Amino acid sequence: MNDRIDLDHVAEALTVALSPIVEGGSPPGLTWGIDVDGERRFGALGHLDADGTQAATTDTIYRISSMTKPVTAVAALALVEDGTLALDAPVDDLLPELAERRVLLRPDGPIGETEAAQRPITVEDLFSFRLGHGMDFTTMGSPTPLDTAMAEAGLAAAPPAPQEHLPPDEWLALLGTFPLRHQPGERWLYNTGAEVLGVLIARATGTSLGAVLTERVFGPLGMRDTGFSVPAEQSGRFGACFWPPDPGTGTVAVYDSPDGQWAAPPAFEGGDAGLVSTVGDYLTFGAMLRDGGAIGGTRVLLPGSIAAMTTNRLTQAQLAASSPSPDGTTGWGLGVGVALVPTLSVVGNYGWDGGLGSAWRNDTVRGLSAVLLTNEAWAAPIPTTVIEAFWSVLAAEVPPV
């Protein structure tokens, strides 16, 4: 029993706060897990199917979408530690498709008006999402000529659909035909850096991204239910993912069915948003980072790598131009969001969310790792009601160490 906090009381408070939201149908189901000083509690509410007959459980498998990004970053940092990769090295040798880049004169200008890149893209640029490619949150809804051209070529920004993604070499070759939106190192742009980092990991090791994640992360941590697809024998633990209810009709549409995008191994193992997992698996991953890179005697990363990963890399000018959060309170480290103004009323020094309904934070002040997985995609790039309620309860109920 934790001697500084009653975790059973915390679990009860979470159930009281989250149950009415799930009973309201948005999300239809969820599973949560918390780890405080190594002691854990779990809970599950709601259902996994449209009929409400398949209950969510503590071992339900969910699509974790962008919570894949920190996992990819950890594997890449393990390769940095052993000398396979170097943060300051250009990617040109391993990713020649991205060598000798051209850059738009204006990010919203014609794609034929370009200049030479001022320097090569580096490995750190991929981690920090400053390679020059990616989604600009400030222009979403107002496509630029580059956005339109890339969408017409099949490179549109969209929710993850692994079975529809081009294979890695074909995808990177196509990406390499387009100019960069910004100079390397200049601006934070979302998502594409993690996709490219996954390809870099595979090429640097001469194997697949999935194989590296298994060797460096999943295997050592015992994350048996985390991967790029759900094996047939585990399909009973995997449900649908739904869109939020239609505001006018209340109708709930299915984003992905259990036999859909994650039912078979994909051609492209997306380092950005391709993984499925359970709260238990991801909680182990989070606790490993919180505890300095090792858990249960198994070391995945050195403390120095975690410090580098969880330190904001963005300048004030970059944060002002395009940041990971609408209110500017979140920066970006090496593959993970970093809180810039942590207070006792907010949970988490670092972590990240997934647009298909998931959230994770580590809080070193509270000795807390917390994971919430749901089966409802976000309607907008802001946390949902149930996620905000989850963090509010933990902020109130888990005191600082």
CSV table of C-alpha atoms in Angstrom, one decimal:
chain,number,residue,atom,x,y,z
A,1,MET,CA,0.0,0.0,0.0
A,2,ASN,CA,1.3,3.4,-0.9
A,3,ASP,CA,2.1,5.2,2.4
A,4,ARG,CA,1.6,8.8,1.1
A,5,ILE,CA,-1.7,8.4,-0.8
A,6,ASP,CA,-4.8,6.2,-0.9
A,7,LEU,CA,-4.8,4.9,-4.4
A,8,ASP,CA,-8.2,3.1,-3.9
A,9,HIS,CA,-9.7,6.5,-3.1
A,10,VAL,CA,-8.1,8.0,-6.3
A,11,ALA,CA,-9.6,5.1,-8.3
A,12,GLU,CA,-13.0,5.7,-6.8
A,13,ALA,CA,-12.7,9.4,-7.6
A,14,LEU,CA,-11.9,8.6,-11.2
A,15,THR,CA,-14.8,6.2,-11.5
A,16,VAL,CA,-17.2,8.9,-10.1
A,17,ALA,CA,-15.9,11.6,-12.5
A,18,LEU,CA,-15.7,9.5,-15.6
A,19,SER,CA,-18.7,7.3,-15.4
A,20,PRO,CA,-21.3,10.0,-16.2
A,21,ILE,CA,-19.3,11.0,-19.3
A,22,VAL,CA,-19.2,7.5,-20.6
A,23,GLU,CA,-22.8,6.9,-19.8
A,24,GLY,CA,-23.5,9.9,-22.0
A,25,GLY,CA,-22.0,8.0,-24.8
A,26,SER,CA,-18.9,10.1,-25.6
A,27,PRO,CA,-16.7,8.2,-25.5
A,28,PRO,CA,-18.5,4.8,-25.6
A,29,GLY,CA,-15.7,3.1,-23.7
A,30,LEU,CA,-12.4,3.7,-22.0
A,31,THR,CA,-9.7,2.1,-19.9
A,32,TRP,CA,-7.3,4.0,-17.5
A,33,GLY,CA,-4.2,3.2,-15.5
A,34,ILE,CA,-2.2,5.1,-13.0
A,35,ASP,CA,1.2,4.3,-11.4
A,36,VAL,CA,2.2,6.2,-8.3
A,37,ASP,CA,5.6,5.4,-6.9
A,38,GLY,CA,5.4,1.9,-8.6
A,39,GLU,CA,2.0,1.0,-7.2
A,40,ARG,CA,-0.8,0.7,-9.8
A,41,ARG,CA,-4.5,0.9,-10.2
A,42,PHE,CA,-6.7,0.3,-13.3
A,43,GLY,CA,-10.2,0.9,-14.4
A,44,ALA,CA,-12.5,0.4,-17.4
A,45,LEU,CA,-15.9,1.8,-18.3
A,46,GLY,CA,-18.4,1.5,-21.1
A,47,HIS,CA,-18.3,-0.7,-24.2
A,48,LEU,CA,-16.3,-1.5,-27.3
A,49,ASP,CA,-19.1,-2.1,-29.9
A,50,ALA,CA,-22.0,-0.1,-31.3
A,51,ASP,CA,-24.5,-2.4,-29.7
A,52,GLY,CA,-23.1,-1.9,-26.2
A,53,THR,CA,-22.7,-5.7,-25.6
A,54,GLN,CA,-18.9,-5.9,-25.4
A,55,ALA,CA,-17.6,-4.3,-22.2
A,56,ALA,CA,-14.3,-2.5,-22.1
A,57,THR,CA,-11.9,-4.2,-19.7
A,58,THR,CA,-8.5,-3.4,-18.2
A,59,ASP,CA,-6.8,-5.5,-20.9
A,60,THR,CA,-8.6,-4.0,-23.9
A,61,ILE,CA,-6.4,-3.2,-26.9
A,62,TYR,CA,-6.7,0.4,-28.3
A,63,ARG,CA,-5.4,2.4,-31.2
A,64,ILE,CA,-3.0,4.8,-29.5
A,65,SER,CA,-2.3,6.9,-32.7
A,66,SER,CA,0.2,9.7,-31.8
A,67,MET,CA,1.2,8.2,-28.5
A,68,THR,CA,3.3,6.1,-30.9
A,69,LYS,CA,5.7,9.1,-31.3
A,70,PRO,CA,7.4,8.9,-27.9
A,71,VAL,CA,7.9,5.1,-28.4
A,72,THR,CA,9.6,5.7,-31.7
A,73,ALA,CA,11.7,8.4,-30.1
A,74,VAL,CA,12.9,6.1,-27.3
A,75,ALA,CA,14.0,3.4,-29.8
A,76,ALA,CA,15.9,6.0,-31.8
A,77,LEU,CA,17.5,7.4,-28.7
A,78,ALA,CA,18.7,3.8,-27.8
A,79,LEU,CA,20.4,3.8,-31.3
A,80,VAL,CA,22.0,7.2,-30.5
A,81,GLU,CA,23.3,5.7,-27.2
A,82,ASP,CA,25.0,2.8,-29.0
A,83,GLY,CA,26.4,5.0,-31.8
A,84,THR,CA,24.2,3.8,-34.6
A,85,LEU,CA,22.7,7.3,-34.9
A,86,ALA,CA,24.0,10.7,-34.0
A,87,LEU,CA,21.7,13.7,-33.3
A,88,ASP,CA,23.8,16.2,-35.1
A,89,ALA,CA,24.4,14.0,-38.2
A,90,PRO,CA,22.8,14.8,-41.5
A,91,VAL,CA,20.3,12.2,-42.7
A,92,ASP,CA,21.5,12.4,-46.3
A,93,ASP,CA,23.4,9.1,-46.3
A,94,LEU,CA,20.6,7.0,-45.0
A,95,LEU,CA,17.8,9.1,-46.5
A,96,PRO,CA,19.1,10.4,-49.8
A,97,GLU,CA,15.6,11.3,-50.9
A,98,LEU,CA,15.9,14.2,-48.5
A,99,ALA,CA,19.3,15.4,-49.5
A,100,GLU,CA,20.0,18.7,-51.2
A,101,ARG,CA,16.5,20.1,-50.4
A,102,ARG,CA,14.7,23.0,-52.0
A,103,VAL,CA,12.7,25.2,-49.8
A,104,LEU,CA,9.6,27.4,-50.5
A,105,LEU,CA,10.4,31.1,-50.7
A,106,ARG,CA,7.1,31.6,-48.8
A,107,PRO,CA,5.3,28.7,-47.0
A,108,ASP,CA,2.0,29.8,-48.6
A,109,GLY,CA,3.6,30.6,-52.0
A,110,PRO,CA,3.7,28.7,-55.3
A,111,ILE,CA,5.6,25.4,-55.1
A,112,GLY,CA,7.8,26.4,-58.0
A,113,GLU,CA,9.3,29.3,-56.2
A,114,THR,CA,12.1,27.9,-54.0
A,115,GLU,CA,15.6,28.4,-52.8
A,116,ALA,CA,18.3,26.0,-51.7
A,117,ALA,CA,18.2,24.6,-48.1
A,118,GLN,CA,20.7,26.5,-46.0
A,119,ARG,CA,21.9,23.2,-44.4
A,120,PRO,CA,21.1,19.5,-44.4
A,121,ILE,CA,18.3,18.0,-42.4
A,122,THR,CA,19.7,16.4,-39.2
A,123,VAL,CA,18.6,13.5,-37.1
A,124,GLU,CA,17.7,15.9,-34.3
A,125,ASP,CA,15.5,17.8,-36.8
A,126,LEU,CA,13.4,14.6,-37.2
A,127,PHE,CA,13.0,14.2,-33.4
A,128,SER,CA,12.2,17.9,-32.9
A,129,PHE,CA,9.8,18.2,-35.9
A,130,ARG,CA,11.9,20.9,-37.4
A,131,LEU,CA,12.9,19.1,-40.6
A,132,GLY,CA,10.8,21.5,-42.8
A,133,HIS,CA,8.0,19.1,-43.6
A,134,GLY,CA,4.8,18.6,-41.6
A,135,MET,CA,1.5,20.0,-40.6
A,136,ASP,CA,1.3,23.7,-39.7
A,137,PHE,CA,-1.4,24.0,-37.0
A,138,THR,CA,-1.7,27.7,-37.7
A,139,THR,CA,-2.9,27.2,-41.3
A,140,MET,CA,-5.2,24.2,-40.9
A,141,GLY,CA,-8.4,24.8,-42.8
A,142,SER,CA,-6.7,27.1,-45.2
A,143,PRO,CA,-4.7,24.8,-47.6
A,144,THR,CA,-1.6,26.3,-49.2
A,145,PRO,CA,-0.5,25.4,-52.8
A,146,LEU,CA,1.9,22.9,-51.2
A,147,ASP,CA,-0.9,21.3,-49.2
A,148,THR,CA,-3.0,20.9,-52.3
A,149,ALA,CA,-0.2,19.5,-54.4
A,150,MET,CA,0.8,17.0,-51.7
A,151,ALA,CA,-2.9,15.9,-51.2
A,152,GLU,CA,-3.3,15.4,-54.9
A,153,ALA,CA,-0.2,13.1,-54.9
A,154,GLY,CA,-1.6,11.1,-52.0
A,155,LEU,CA,0.3,12.7,-49.2
A,156,ALA,CA,-2.6,14.5,-47.5
A,157,ALA,CA,-2.6,15.0,-43.8
A,158,ALA,CA,-5.3,12.7,-42.4
A,159,PRO,CA,-6.1,10.5,-39.5
A,160,PRO,CA,-4.0,7.3,-39.4
A,161,ALA,CA,-5.1,4.5,-41.8
A,162,PRO,CA,-2.1,2.0,-41.9
A,163,GLN,CA,-3.5,-0.2,-44.7
A,164,GLU,CA,-3.8,2.9,-47.0
A,165,HIS,CA,-0.2,4.2,-46.5
A,166,LEU,CA,2.4,3.8,-49.2
A,167,PRO,CA,5.3,1.4,-48.4
A,168,PRO,CA,8.3,3.3,-46.7
A,169,ASP,CA,10.6,3.6,-49.7
A,170,GLU,CA,7.8,4.6,-52.1
A,171,TRP,CA,6.5,7.1,-49.6
A,172,LEU,CA,9.8,8.7,-48.9
A,173,ALA,CA,10.6,8.9,-52.6
A,174,LEU,CA,7.3,10.7,-53.2
A,175,LEU,CA,7.9,13.1,-50.2
A,176,GLY,CA,11.3,13.9,-51.7
A,177,THR,CA,9.7,15.3,-54.8
A,178,PHE,CA,8.2,18.2,-52.9
A,179,PRO,CA,10.0,21.3,-51.5
A,180,LEU,CA,10.3,21.9,-47.8
A,181,ARG,CA,7.7,24.3,-46.3
A,182,HIS,CA,10.4,25.9,-44.1
A,183,GLN,CA,14.2,25.8,-43.8
A,184,PRO,CA,15.6,22.9,-41.7
A,185,GLY,CA,15.6,23.8,-38.1
A,186,GLU,CA,13.4,26.9,-38.6
A,187,ARG,CA,9.9,25.9,-37.5
A,188,TRP,CA,8.0,23.2,-35.6
A,189,LEU,CA,5.7,21.3,-37.9
A,190,TYR,CA,3.7,18.3,-36.7
A,191,ASN,CA,3.9,14.6,-37.4
A,192,THR,CA,6.1,14.1,-40.5
A,193,GLY,CA,9.3,14.0,-38.5
A,194,ALA,CA,8.1,10.9,-36.7
A,195,GLU,CA,7.2,9.2,-39.9
A,196,VAL,CA,10.6,9.9,-41.4
A,197,LEU,CA,12.3,8.9,-38.1
A,198,GLY,CA,10.7,5.5,-38.3
A,199,VAL,CA,12.1,5.0,-41.8
A,200,LEU,CA,15.5,6.2,-40.6
A,201,ILE,CA,15.5,3.7,-37.8
A,202,ALA,CA,14.7,0.8,-40.2
A,203,ARG,CA,17.4,1.8,-42.7
A,204,ALA,CA,20.1,2.4,-40.0
A,205,THR,CA,19.5,-1.0,-38.5
A,206,GLY,CA,18.9,-2.9,-41.8
A,207,THR,CA,15.6,-4.3,-40.5
A,208,SER,CA,12.0,-3.1,-39.9
A,209,LEU,CA,10.8,-0.4,-37.4
A,210,GLY,CA,8.7,-3.0,-35.7
A,211,ALA,CA,11.6,-5.3,-35.2
A,212,VAL,CA,13.7,-2.5,-33.6
A,213,LEU,CA,10.8,-1.5,-31.3
A,214,THR,CA,10.4,-5.1,-30.2
A,215,GLU,CA,14.1,-5.5,-29.5
A,216,ARG,CA,14.7,-2.1,-27.8
A,217,VAL,CA,11.4,-1.4,-26.1
A,218,PHE,CA,8.6,-4.0,-26.2
A,219,GLY,CA,10.7,-7.0,-25.4
A,220,PRO,CA,12.7,-5.6,-22.5
A,221,LEU,CA,9.6,-4.0,-21.0
A,222,GLY,CA,7.3,-7.0,-21.5
A,223,MET,CA,4.9,-5.0,-23.7
A,224,ARG,CA,3.3,-8.0,-25.2
A,225,ASP,CA,0.2,-6.3,-26.5
A,226,THR,CA,1.8,-3.4,-28.3
A,227,GLY,CA,2.5,-3.5,-32.0
A,228,PHE,CA,1.4,-2.4,-35.5
A,229,SER,CA,-1.6,-4.8,-35.7
A,230,VAL,CA,-3.8,-7.0,-33.6
A,231,PRO,CA,-3.2,-10.7,-33.9
A,232,ALA,CA,-6.3,-12.7,-34.8
A,233,GLU,CA,-6.1,-14.6,-31.5
A,234,GLN,CA,-6.4,-11.3,-29.6
A,235,SER,CA,-9.1,-9.8,-31.7
A,236,GLY,CA,-11.7,-10.4,-29.0
A,237,ARG,CA,-9.9,-7.7,-26.9
A,238,PHE,CA,-10.1,-5.1,-29.7
A,239,GLY,CA,-13.1,-3.1,-30.5
A,240,ALA,CA,-14.2,-0.4,-33.0
A,241,CYS,CA,-13.0,3.3,-32.9
A,242,PHE,CA,-15.9,5.8,-33.3
A,243,TRP,CA,-16.2,9.3,-34.4
A,244,PRO,CA,-17.9,11.7,-31.8
A,245,PRO,CA,-21.7,11.8,-32.0
A,246,ASP,CA,-23.1,14.1,-34.7
A,247,PRO,CA,-24.1,17.3,-33.0
A,248,GLY,CA,-27.4,17.5,-34.8
A,249,THR,CA,-28.6,13.9,-34.9
A,250,GLY,CA,-26.6,12.2,-32.2
A,251,THR,CA,-25.6,9.5,-34.7
A,252,VAL,CA,-22.3,7.7,-34.0
A,253,ALA,CA,-20.3,6.7,-37.0
A,254,VAL,CA,-17.5,4.1,-36.9
A,255,TYR,CA,-14.0,5.4,-37.8
A,256,ASP,CA,-12.4,2.0,-37.9
A,257,SER,CA,-13.9,-1.5,-37.3
A,258,PRO,CA,-12.2,-4.3,-35.4
A,259,ASP,CA,-11.4,-6.0,-38.8
A,260,GLY,CA,-10.2,-2.8,-40.4
A,261,GLN,CA,-7.0,-0.9,-40.6
A,262,TRP,CA,-5.2,-2.7,-37.7
A,263,ALA,CA,-6.4,-6.2,-38.4
A,264,ALA,CA,-3.3,-7.1,-40.4
A,265,PRO,CA,0.4,-6.0,-40.5
A,266,PRO,CA,0.7,-2.8,-42.6
A,267,ALA,CA,3.1,-2.1,-45.4
A,268,PHE,CA,4.2,1.1,-43.6
A,269,GLU,CA,4.9,0.7,-39.9
A,270,GLY,CA,4.1,4.3,-38.9
A,271,GLY,CA,6.5,5.7,-36.3
A,272,ASP,CA,4.0,8.6,-36.0
A,273,ALA,CA,0.7,6.9,-35.2
A,274,GLY,CA,0.7,3.2,-36.1
A,275,LEU,CA,0.6,1.4,-32.8
A,276,VAL,CA,-2.0,-0.4,-30.8
A,277,SER,CA,-1.5,-1.0,-27.0
A,278,THR,CA,-3.1,-1.5,-23.6
A,279,VAL,CA,-3.0,0.7,-20.6
A,280,GLY,CA,-0.8,-1.8,-18.8
A,281,ASP,CA,1.8,-1.9,-21.6
A,282,TYR,CA,1.9,1.9,-22.0
A,283,LEU,CA,2.0,2.5,-18.3
A,284,THR,CA,5.1,0.3,-18.1
A,285,PHE,CA,6.6,2.4,-20.9
A,286,GLY,CA,5.8,5.6,-19.0
A,287,ALA,CA,7.0,4.4,-15.7
A,288,MET,CA,10.3,3.4,-17.3
A,289,LEU,CA,10.9,7.0,-18.4
A,290,ARG,CA,9.7,8.4,-15.1
A,291,ASP,CA,12.1,6.2,-13.2
A,292,GLY,CA,15.2,7.1,-15.2
A,293,GLY,CA,15.2,4.6,-18.1
A,294,ALA,CA,14.9,1.3,-16.2
A,295,ILE,CA,12.1,-0.7,-14.6
A,296,GLY,CA,12.3,-4.0,-12.8
A,297,GLY,CA,16.0,-4.2,-13.3
A,298,THR,CA,15.7,-3.7,-17.1
A,299,ARG,CA,17.4,-0.7,-18.6
A,300,VAL,CA,16.1,0.8,-21.9
A,301,LEU,CA,17.7,4.3,-21.8
A,302,LEU,CA,20.2,6.2,-19.8
A,303,PRO,CA,19.0,9.0,-17.6
A,304,GLY,CA,20.9,11.5,-19.8
A,305,SER,CA,18.9,10.5,-22.8
A,306,ILE,CA,15.6,10.9,-21.0
A,307,ALA,CA,16.7,14.4,-19.8
A,308,ALA,CA,17.4,15.3,-23.4
A,309,MET,CA,14.2,13.8,-24.6
A,310,THR,CA,12.1,15.7,-22.1
A,311,THR,CA,13.7,19.1,-22.4
A,312,ASN,CA,12.0,21.7,-24.6
A,313,ARG,CA,14.0,22.3,-27.9
A,314,LEU,CA,11.9,25.1,-29.3
A,315,THR,CA,12.9,28.7,-29.1
A,316,GLN,CA,10.5,31.4,-28.0
A,317,ALA,CA,10.2,32.6,-31.6
A,318,GLN,CA,9.4,29.0,-32.7
A,319,LEU,CA,6.8,28.6,-29.9
A,320,ALA,CA,5.2,31.8,-30.9
A,321,ALA,CA,5.0,30.8,-34.6
A,322,SER,CA,3.7,27.2,-34.2
A,323,SER,CA,3.6,25.2,-31.0
A,324,PRO,CA,2.2,21.8,-29.9
A,325,SER,CA,-0.6,23.4,-27.9
A,326,PRO,CA,-3.1,26.2,-28.8
A,327,ASP,CA,-2.4,28.1,-25.6
A,328,GLY,CA,1.4,27.9,-25.9
A,329,THR,CA,1.9,26.0,-22.7
A,330,THR,CA,3.5,23.0,-24.3
A,331,GLY,CA,6.9,22.8,-26.0
A,332,TRP,CA,8.6,19.9,-27.7
A,333,GLY,CA,11.6,17.8,-26.8
A,334,LEU,CA,12.8,14.8,-28.7
A,335,GLY,CA,9.6,13.1,-29.8
A,336,VAL,CA,7.5,14.2,-26.8
A,337,GLY,CA,5.5,17.2,-25.6
A,338,VAL,CA,7.0,19.1,-22.7
A,339,ALA,CA,5.2,21.3,-20.2
A,340,LEU,CA,6.6,24.9,-20.2
A,341,VAL,CA,4.6,26.2,-17.2
A,342,PRO,CA,3.9,23.3,-14.9
A,343,THR,CA,1.9,24.1,-11.8
A,344,LEU,CA,0.4,22.0,-9.0
A,345,SER,CA,-3.1,22.4,-10.7
A,346,VAL,CA,-1.9,20.7,-13.9
A,347,VAL,CA,-0.7,17.1,-14.2
A,348,GLY,CA,2.4,16.3,-16.2
A,349,ASN,CA,6.0,17.4,-16.9
A,350,TYR,CA,5.8,15.7,-20.3
A,351,GLY,CA,3.7,13.3,-22.3
A,352,TRP,CA,1.6,13.2,-25.4
A,353,ASP,CA,-1.9,12.5,-26.7
A,354,GLY,CA,-3.4,10.5,-29.5
A,355,GLY,CA,-6.1,11.9,-31.8
A,356,LEU,CA,-7.9,8.5,-31.8
A,357,GLY,CA,-8.8,9.1,-28.1
A,358,SER,CA,-5.7,8.5,-25.9
A,359,ALA,CA,-3.6,10.5,-23.5
A,360,TRP,CA,-0.4,9.9,-21.4
A,361,ARG,CA,1.5,12.1,-18.9
A,362,ASN,CA,4.4,11.6,-16.6
A,363,ASP,CA,4.6,13.8,-13.5
A,364,THR,CA,7.9,13.7,-11.6
A,365,VAL,CA,6.6,16.0,-9.0
A,366,ARG,CA,3.8,13.6,-8.1
A,367,GLY,CA,5.7,10.4,-8.8
A,368,LEU,CA,2.9,9.7,-11.3
A,369,SER,CA,2.5,8.0,-14.7
A,370,ALA,CA,-1.0,8.0,-16.0
A,371,VAL,CA,-2.6,6.6,-19.2
A,372,LEU,CA,-6.2,7.0,-20.5
A,373,LEU,CA,-7.2,5.1,-23.7
A,374,THR,CA,-10.7,5.6,-25.2
A,375,ASN,CA,-12.4,4.4,-28.4
A,376,GLU,CA,-13.5,7.8,-29.7
A,377,ALA,CA,-11.5,9.9,-32.1
A,378,TRP,CA,-11.1,13.6,-31.4
A,379,ALA,CA,-13.3,16.1,-33.4
A,380,ALA,CA,-10.6,18.8,-33.1
A,381,PRO,CA,-6.9,19.0,-32.0
A,382,ILE,CA,-7.8,19.8,-28.4
A,383,PRO,CA,-8.3,17.4,-25.4
A,384,THR,CA,-11.8,16.0,-25.0
A,385,THR,CA,-14.1,16.4,-22.0
A,386,VAL,CA,-13.2,12.9,-20.6
A,387,ILE,CA,-9.5,13.5,-20.9
A,388,GLU,CA,-9.8,16.9,-19.1
A,389,ALA,CA,-11.8,15.2,-16.4
A,390,PHE,CA,-9.2,12.5,-16.0
A,391,TRP,CA,-6.4,15.0,-15.5
A,392,SER,CA,-8.5,17.2,-13.2
A,393,VAL,CA,-9.1,14.3,-10.8
A,394,LEU,CA,-5.4,13.3,-10.7
A,395,ALA,CA,-4.3,16.9,-10.1
A,396,ALA,CA,-6.7,17.1,-7.2
A,397,GLU,CA,-6.2,13.7,-5.7
A,398,VAL,CA,-2.4,13.0,-6.2
A,399,PRO,CA,-0.3,15.3,-4.1
A,400,PRO,CA,3.4,16.2,-4.8
A,401,VAL,CA,6.0,14.0,-3.4
